[in-house]
Short mmCIF file of C-alpha atoms in Angstrom, two decimals:
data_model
loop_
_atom_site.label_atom_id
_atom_site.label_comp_id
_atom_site.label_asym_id
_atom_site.label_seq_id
_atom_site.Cartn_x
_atom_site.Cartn_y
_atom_site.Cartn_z
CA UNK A 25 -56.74 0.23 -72.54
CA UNK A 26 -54.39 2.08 -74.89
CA UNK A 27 -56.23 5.58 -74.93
CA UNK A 28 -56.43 5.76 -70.97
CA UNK A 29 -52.31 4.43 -71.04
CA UNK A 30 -51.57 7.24 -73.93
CA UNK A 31 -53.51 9.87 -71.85
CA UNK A 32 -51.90 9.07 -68.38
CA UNK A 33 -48.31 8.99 -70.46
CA UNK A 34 -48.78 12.53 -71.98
CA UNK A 35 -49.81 13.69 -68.85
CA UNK A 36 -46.80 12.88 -67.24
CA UNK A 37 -44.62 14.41 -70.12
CA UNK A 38 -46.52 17.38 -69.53
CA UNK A 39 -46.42 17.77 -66.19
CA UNK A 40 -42.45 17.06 -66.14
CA UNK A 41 -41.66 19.50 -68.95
CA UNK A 42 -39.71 22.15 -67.71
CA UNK A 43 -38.66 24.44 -70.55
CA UNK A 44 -40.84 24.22 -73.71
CA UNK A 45 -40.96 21.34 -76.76
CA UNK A 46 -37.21 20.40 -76.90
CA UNK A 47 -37.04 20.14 -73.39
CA UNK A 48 -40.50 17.17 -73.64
CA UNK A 49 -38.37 15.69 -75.96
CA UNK A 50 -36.23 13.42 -73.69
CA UNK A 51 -39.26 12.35 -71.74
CA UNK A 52 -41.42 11.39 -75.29
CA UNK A 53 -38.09 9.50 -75.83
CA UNK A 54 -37.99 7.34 -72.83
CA UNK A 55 -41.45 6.72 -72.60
CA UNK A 56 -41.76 5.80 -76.18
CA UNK A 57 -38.40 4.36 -77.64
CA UNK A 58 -38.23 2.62 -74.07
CA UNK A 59 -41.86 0.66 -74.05
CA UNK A 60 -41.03 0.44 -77.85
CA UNK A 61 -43.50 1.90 -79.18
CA UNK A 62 -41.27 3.96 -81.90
CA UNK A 63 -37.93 3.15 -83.47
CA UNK A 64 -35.57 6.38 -83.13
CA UNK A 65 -35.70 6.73 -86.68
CA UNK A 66 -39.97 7.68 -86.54
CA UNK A 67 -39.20 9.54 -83.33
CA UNK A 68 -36.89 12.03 -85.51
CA UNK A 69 -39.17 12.27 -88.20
CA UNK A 70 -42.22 12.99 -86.24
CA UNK A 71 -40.07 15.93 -84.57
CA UNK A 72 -38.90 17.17 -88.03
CA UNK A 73 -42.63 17.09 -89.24
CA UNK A 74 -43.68 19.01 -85.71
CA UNK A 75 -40.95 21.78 -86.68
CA UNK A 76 -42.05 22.04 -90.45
CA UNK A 77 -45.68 22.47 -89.78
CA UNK A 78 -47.39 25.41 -88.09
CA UNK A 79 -48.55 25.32 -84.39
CA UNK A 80 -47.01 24.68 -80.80
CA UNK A 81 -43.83 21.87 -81.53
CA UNK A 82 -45.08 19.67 -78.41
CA UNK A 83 -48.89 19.31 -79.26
CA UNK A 84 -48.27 18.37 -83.19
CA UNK A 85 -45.84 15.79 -81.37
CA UNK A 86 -48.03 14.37 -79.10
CA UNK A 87 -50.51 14.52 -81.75
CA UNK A 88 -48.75 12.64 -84.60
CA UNK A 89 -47.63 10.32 -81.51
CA UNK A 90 -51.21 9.60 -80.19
CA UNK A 91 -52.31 8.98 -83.99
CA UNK A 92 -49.48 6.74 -85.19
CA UNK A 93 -50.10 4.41 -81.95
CA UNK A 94 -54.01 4.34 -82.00
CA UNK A 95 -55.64 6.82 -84.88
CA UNK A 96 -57.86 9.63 -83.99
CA UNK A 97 -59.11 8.49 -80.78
CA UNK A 98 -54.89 8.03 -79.53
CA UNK A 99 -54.19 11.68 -81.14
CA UNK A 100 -57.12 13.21 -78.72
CA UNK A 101 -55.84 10.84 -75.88
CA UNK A 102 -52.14 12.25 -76.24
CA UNK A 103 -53.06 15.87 -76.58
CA UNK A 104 -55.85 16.44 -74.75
CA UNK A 105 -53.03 14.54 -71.66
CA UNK A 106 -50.62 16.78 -72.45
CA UNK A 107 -52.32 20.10 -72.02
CA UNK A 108 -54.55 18.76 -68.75
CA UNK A 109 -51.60 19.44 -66.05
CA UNK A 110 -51.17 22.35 -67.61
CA UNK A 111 -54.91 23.68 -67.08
CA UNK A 112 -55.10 22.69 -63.44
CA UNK A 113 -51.56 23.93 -62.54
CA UNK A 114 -52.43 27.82 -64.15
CA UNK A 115 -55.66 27.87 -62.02
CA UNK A 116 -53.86 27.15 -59.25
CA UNK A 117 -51.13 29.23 -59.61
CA UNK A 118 -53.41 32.10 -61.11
CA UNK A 119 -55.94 32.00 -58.10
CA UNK A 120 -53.59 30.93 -55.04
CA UNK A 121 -49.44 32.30 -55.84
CA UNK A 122 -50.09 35.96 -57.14
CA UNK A 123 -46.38 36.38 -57.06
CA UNK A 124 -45.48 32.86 -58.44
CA UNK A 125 -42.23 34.13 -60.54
CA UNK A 126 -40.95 35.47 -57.24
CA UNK A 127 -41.35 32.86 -54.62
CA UNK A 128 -38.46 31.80 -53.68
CA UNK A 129 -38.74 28.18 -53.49
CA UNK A 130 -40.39 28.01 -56.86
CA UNK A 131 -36.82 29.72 -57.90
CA UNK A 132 -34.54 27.62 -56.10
CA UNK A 133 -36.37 24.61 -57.40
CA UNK A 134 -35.87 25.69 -60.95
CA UNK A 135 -32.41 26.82 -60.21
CA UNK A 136 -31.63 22.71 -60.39
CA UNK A 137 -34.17 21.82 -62.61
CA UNK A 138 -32.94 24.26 -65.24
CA UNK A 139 -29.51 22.67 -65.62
CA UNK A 140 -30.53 19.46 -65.47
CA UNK A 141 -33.39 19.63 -68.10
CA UNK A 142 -29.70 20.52 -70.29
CA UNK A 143 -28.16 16.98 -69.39
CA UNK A 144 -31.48 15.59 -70.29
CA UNK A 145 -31.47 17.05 -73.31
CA UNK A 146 -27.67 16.43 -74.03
CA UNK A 147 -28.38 12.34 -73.12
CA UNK A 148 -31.02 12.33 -75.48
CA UNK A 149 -28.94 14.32 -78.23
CA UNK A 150 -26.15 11.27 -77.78
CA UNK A 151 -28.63 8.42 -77.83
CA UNK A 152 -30.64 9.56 -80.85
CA UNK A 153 -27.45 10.08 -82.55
CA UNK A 154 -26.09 6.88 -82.36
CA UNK A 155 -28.50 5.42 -84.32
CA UNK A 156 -29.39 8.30 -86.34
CA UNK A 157 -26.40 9.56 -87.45
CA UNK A 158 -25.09 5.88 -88.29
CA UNK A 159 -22.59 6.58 -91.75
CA UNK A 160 -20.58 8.94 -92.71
CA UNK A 161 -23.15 11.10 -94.89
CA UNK A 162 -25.28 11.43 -91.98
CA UNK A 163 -21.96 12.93 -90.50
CA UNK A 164 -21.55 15.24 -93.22
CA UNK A 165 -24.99 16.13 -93.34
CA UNK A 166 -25.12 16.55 -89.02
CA UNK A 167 -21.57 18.67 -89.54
CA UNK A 168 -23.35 21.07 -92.33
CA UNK A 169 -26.54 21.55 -90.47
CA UNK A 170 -24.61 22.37 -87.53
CA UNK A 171 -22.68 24.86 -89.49
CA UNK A 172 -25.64 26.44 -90.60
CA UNK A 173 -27.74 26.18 -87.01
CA UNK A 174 -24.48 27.81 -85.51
CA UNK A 175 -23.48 30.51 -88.21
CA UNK A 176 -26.75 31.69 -89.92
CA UNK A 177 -29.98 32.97 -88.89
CA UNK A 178 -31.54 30.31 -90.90
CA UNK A 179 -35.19 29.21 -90.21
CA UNK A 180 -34.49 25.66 -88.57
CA UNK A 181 -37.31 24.76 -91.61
CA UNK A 182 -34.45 25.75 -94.45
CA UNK A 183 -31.88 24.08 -92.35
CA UNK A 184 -34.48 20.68 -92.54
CA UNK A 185 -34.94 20.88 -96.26
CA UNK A 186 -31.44 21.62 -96.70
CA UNK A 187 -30.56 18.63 -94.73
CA UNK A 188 -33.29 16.63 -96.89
CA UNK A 189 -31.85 17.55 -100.08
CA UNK A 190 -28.39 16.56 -98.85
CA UNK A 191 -29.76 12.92 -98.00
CA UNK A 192 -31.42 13.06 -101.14
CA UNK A 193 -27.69 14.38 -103.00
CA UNK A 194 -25.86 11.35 -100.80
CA UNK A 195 -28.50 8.74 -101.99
CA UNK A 196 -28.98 9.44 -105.89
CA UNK A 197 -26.16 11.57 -107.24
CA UNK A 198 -22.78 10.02 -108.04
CA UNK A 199 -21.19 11.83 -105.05
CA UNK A 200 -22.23 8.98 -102.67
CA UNK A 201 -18.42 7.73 -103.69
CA UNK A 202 -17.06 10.82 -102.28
CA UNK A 203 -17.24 10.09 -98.73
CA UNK A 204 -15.11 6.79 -99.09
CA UNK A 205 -12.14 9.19 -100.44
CA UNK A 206 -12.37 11.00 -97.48
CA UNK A 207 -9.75 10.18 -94.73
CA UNK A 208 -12.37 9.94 -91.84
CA UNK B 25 -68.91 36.08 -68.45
CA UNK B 26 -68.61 38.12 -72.22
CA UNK B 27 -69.66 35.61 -74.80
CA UNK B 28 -68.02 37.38 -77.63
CA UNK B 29 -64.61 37.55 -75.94
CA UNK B 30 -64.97 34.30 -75.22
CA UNK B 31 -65.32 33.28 -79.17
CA UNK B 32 -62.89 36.26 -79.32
CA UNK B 33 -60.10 34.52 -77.25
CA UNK B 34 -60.30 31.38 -79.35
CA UNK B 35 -60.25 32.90 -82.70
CA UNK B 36 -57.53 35.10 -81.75
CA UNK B 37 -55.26 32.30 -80.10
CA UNK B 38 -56.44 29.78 -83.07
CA UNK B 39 -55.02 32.33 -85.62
CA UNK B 40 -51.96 32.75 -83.61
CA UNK B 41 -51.66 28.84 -82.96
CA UNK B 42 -52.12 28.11 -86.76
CA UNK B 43 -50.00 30.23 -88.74
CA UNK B 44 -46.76 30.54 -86.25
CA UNK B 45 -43.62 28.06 -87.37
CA UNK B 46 -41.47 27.36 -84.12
CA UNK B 47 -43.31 27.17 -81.18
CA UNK B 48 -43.92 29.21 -78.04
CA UNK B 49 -41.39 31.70 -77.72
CA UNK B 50 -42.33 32.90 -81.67
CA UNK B 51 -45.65 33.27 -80.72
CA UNK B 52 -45.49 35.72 -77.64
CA UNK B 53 -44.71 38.83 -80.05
CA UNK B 54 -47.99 37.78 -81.82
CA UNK B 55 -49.49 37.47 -78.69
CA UNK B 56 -48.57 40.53 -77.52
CA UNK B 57 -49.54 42.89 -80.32
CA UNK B 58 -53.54 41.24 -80.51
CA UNK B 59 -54.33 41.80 -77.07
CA UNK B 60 -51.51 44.33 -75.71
CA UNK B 61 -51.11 46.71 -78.69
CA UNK B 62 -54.75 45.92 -80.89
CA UNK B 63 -57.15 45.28 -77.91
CA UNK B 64 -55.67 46.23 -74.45
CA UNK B 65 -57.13 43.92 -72.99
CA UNK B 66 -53.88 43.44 -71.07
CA UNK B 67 -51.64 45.98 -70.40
CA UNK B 68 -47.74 45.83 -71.34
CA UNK B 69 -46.62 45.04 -67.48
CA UNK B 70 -49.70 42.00 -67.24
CA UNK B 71 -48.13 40.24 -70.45
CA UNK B 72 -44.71 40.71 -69.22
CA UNK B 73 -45.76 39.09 -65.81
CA UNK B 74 -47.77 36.53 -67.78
CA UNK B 75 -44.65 35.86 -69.28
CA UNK B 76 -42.65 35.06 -66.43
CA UNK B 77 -44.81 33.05 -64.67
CA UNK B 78 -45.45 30.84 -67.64
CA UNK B 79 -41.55 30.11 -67.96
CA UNK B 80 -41.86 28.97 -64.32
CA UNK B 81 -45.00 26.35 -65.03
CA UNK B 82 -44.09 22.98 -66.55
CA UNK B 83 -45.91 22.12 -69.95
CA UNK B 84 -46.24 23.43 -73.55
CA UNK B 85 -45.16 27.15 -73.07
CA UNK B 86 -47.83 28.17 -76.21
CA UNK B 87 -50.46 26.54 -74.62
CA UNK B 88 -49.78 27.64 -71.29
CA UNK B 89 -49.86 31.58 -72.69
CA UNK B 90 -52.82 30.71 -74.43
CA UNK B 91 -54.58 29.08 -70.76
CA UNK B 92 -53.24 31.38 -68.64
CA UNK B 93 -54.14 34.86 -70.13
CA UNK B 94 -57.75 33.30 -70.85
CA UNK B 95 -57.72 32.49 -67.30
CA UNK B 96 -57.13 35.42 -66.58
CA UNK B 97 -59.40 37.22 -68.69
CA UNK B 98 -62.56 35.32 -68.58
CA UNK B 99 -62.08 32.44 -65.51
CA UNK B 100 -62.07 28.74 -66.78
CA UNK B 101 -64.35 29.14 -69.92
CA UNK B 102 -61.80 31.76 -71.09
CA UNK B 103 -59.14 29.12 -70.51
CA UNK B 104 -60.81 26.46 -72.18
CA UNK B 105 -61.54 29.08 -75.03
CA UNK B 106 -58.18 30.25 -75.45
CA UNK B 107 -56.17 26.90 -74.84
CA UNK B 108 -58.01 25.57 -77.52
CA UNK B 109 -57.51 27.90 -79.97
CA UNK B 110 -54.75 27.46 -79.36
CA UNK B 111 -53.88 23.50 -79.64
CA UNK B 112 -57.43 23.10 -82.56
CA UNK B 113 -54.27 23.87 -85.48
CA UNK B 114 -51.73 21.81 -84.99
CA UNK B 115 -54.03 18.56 -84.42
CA UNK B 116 -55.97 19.83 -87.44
CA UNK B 117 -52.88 20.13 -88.95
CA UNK B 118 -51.20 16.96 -88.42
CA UNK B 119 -54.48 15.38 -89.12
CA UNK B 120 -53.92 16.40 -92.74
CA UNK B 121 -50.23 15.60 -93.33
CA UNK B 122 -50.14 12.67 -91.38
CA UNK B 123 -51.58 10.21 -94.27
CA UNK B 124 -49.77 12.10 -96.96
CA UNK B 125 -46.76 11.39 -94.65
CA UNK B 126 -47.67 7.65 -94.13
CA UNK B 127 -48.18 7.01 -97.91
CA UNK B 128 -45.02 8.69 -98.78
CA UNK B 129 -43.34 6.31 -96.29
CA UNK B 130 -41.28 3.48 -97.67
CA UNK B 131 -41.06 5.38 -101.30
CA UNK B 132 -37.06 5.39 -101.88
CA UNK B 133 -37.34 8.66 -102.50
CA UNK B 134 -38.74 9.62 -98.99
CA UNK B 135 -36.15 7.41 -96.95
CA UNK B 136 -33.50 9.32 -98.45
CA UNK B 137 -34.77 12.63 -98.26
CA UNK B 138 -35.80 12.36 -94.07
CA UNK B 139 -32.45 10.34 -94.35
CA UNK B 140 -30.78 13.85 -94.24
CA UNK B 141 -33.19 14.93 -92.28
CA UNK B 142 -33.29 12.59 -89.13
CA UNK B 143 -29.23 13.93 -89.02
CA UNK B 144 -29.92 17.41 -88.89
CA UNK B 145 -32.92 17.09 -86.15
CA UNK B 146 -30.50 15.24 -83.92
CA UNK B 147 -28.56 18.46 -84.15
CA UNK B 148 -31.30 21.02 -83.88
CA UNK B 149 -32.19 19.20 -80.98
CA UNK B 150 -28.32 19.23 -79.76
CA UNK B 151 -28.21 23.27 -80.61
CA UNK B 152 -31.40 23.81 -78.34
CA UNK B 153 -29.61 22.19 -75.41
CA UNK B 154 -26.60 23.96 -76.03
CA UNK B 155 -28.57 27.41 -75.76
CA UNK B 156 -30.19 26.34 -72.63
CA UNK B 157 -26.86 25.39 -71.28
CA UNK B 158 -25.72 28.85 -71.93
CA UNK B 159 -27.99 30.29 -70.01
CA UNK B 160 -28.40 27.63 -67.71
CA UNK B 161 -25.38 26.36 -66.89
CA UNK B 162 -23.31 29.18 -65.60
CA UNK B 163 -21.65 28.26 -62.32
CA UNK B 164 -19.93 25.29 -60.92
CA UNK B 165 -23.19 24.49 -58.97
CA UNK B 166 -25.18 24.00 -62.17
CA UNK B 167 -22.86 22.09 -63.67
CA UNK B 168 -23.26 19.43 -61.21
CA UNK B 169 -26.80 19.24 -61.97
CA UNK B 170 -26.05 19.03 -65.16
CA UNK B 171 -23.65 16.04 -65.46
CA UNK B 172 -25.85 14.76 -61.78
CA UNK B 173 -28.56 14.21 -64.77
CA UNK B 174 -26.19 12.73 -67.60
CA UNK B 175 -24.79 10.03 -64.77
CA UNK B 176 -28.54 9.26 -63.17
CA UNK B 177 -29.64 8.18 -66.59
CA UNK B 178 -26.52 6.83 -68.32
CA UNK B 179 -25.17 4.79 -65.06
CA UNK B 180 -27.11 4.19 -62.74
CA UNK B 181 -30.59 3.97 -65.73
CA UNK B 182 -32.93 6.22 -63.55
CA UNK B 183 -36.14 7.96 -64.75
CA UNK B 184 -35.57 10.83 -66.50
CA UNK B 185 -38.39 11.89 -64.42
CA UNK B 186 -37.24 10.98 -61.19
CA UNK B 187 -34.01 12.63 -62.03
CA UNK B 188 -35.72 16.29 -62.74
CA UNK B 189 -37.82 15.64 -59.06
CA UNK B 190 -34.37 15.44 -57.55
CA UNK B 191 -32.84 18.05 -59.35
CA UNK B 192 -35.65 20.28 -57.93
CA UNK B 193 -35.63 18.79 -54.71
CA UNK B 194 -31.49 19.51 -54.63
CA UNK B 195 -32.36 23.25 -55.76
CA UNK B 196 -34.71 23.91 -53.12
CA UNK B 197 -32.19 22.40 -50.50
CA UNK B 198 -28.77 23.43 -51.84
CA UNK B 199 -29.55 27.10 -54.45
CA UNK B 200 -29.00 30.64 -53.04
CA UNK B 201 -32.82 31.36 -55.41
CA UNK B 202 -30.96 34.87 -55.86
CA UNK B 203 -33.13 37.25 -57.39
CA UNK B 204 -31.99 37.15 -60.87
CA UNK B 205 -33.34 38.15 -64.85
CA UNK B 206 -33.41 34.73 -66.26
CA UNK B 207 -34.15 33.96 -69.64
CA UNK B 208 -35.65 30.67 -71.14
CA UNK B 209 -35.66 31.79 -74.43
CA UNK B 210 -34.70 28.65 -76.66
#
């Protein structure tokens, strides 16, 4: 049954997610791109949609995920899996660890967890990128963005449309040409 | 158990949860001035331990604010309450874009336009790593994890997460766990 599969799925990403939405991001990845379920190209949109639109990042992913795969019933399924370890583990740790922050193997723990989620992260970065970023305007565009990410205080949601635009300027205007006369 | 605070909780986190761009860490300030500053219904030292407990639970950190200070205040129901208020927005939300987004797909005009985008979340999803890292990665030790994770998957194909239970599992055996002020902020 797809629901039950999409619940016990998003409640593994949520149990494993240590360090907020882009850290889930790597996990929605293998569990999605890997059963094939979405193409790396819907992945990246979904995640630009979740970052455009108001509300926690990970839920409008799991969300748009769960709806995409099985309508209404598969958004619920996704969400509502998501947020369930989360529920339990907070009673838990609100009733039984008063000093949770502070225990020490809870620290150490995260002290290699922490690090690692980065590798994750950096793994995913490369794979979506090889078949994102696939021509040289997608360079350009991933170069600029970067730019801006790096050097302004930009609202990632600017840096999005910006990035939009640019595919839009690559696509229609007679620049397109341009990156041919380039030496790269 | 206080009815009203429980409607209360959800209105206040479904307010917060639906008109806050970028996640968890945006939200706390929000969070902060309803029931810190405007209600005191926590006081400045509770939120700021609320905060650093939630950075050490797995999970969505908005809805894990949102569950644990309802938890806190009003026992499971306020959990429930709060959590979704919390999560009701973006659902509601994406419910609403979701066709517009499906109907747009496959127009020329779209593909090129998420064209540039799909490049620039790669990279927004590069730049959060790299600010983790920075505040992650800061000794030799970490660095092992980090590349420990980059060689499980890309050589030897593990589960990401099998990799994170072993980077834990390594922590607990091989970290110091020195008290230190950490900061997930991403």
């Amino acid at each position: 049954m797809i629901l039950f599969e999409l619940y016990f799925i998003f409640l593994k990403i949520g149990l494993f997610t240590f360090g907020g939405g882009y850290a889930m991001l790597p996990l929605i990845q293998e569990e999605m791109l890997g059963r094939g379920w979405l193409t790396a190209a819907e992945f990246l949109d979904i995640v630009a949609v979740a970052e455009m639109t108001p509300g926690a990042i990970a839920v409008s992913n799991a969300t748009f995920i769960g709806y995409r795969l099985a309508g209404i019933p598969g958004a619920l399924a996704t969400t509502l899996g998501l947020i369930s370890p989360s529920l339990i583990i907070i009673i838990i740790v609100a009733t039984v660890f008063k000093k949770f922050k502070d225990n020490p193997l809870v620290r150490r723990a995260w002290e290699g967890i922490r690090p690692a989620v980065v590798g994750l992260i950096f793994a995913t970065v490369y794979s979506l990128g090889k078949e994102a970023i696939n021509s040289v305007e997608g360079m350009i565009i991933a170069i600029i963005a970067l730019g801006l990410v790096a050097g302004t205080r930009l609202h990632p949601i600017f840096i999005i449309i910006i990035s939009g635009f640019l595919g839009l300027g690559f696509t229609y205007l007679p620049l397109s040409h341009l990156p041919s006369l380039l030496p790269f | 158990m206080n009815k009203k605070r429980l409607r209360d909780l959800f209105i206040i986190f479904f307010r917060i949860g639906g008109f806050t761009i970028g996640g968890g860490y945006a939200m706390l300030p929000l969070i902060e001035r309803e029931l810190v500053l405007e209600r005191g219904w926590l006081s400045e030292k509770e939120f700021l331990d609320i905060f650093a407990i939630i950075q050490g639970i797995p999970g969505v950190i908005a809805v894990n604010s949102a569950l644990y200070i309802g938890y806190k205040l009003e026992g499971i129901s306020g959990a429930i309450s709060a959590g979704a208020g919390m999560s009701l927005p973006p659902v509601l939300i994406i419910f609403l874009v979701i066709r517009l987004f499906f109907q747009a797909r496959g127009l020329p005009v779209f593909e090129a336009f998420f064209s540039g985008i799909r490049s620039c979340v790669v990279v927004l999803i590069f730049w959060a790593g790299y600010r983790m890292g920075k505040k992650a990665v800061v000794s030799g030790k970490s660095i092992f994890y980090t590349l420990g994770m980059i060689v499980g998957l890309e050589v030897f194909n593990l589960h990401p997460i099998i990799l994170i239970i072993i980077a834990g599992l390594a922590g607990l055996i091989f970290a110091e766990g020195e008290e230190k002020k950490t900061d997930d902020t991403i």
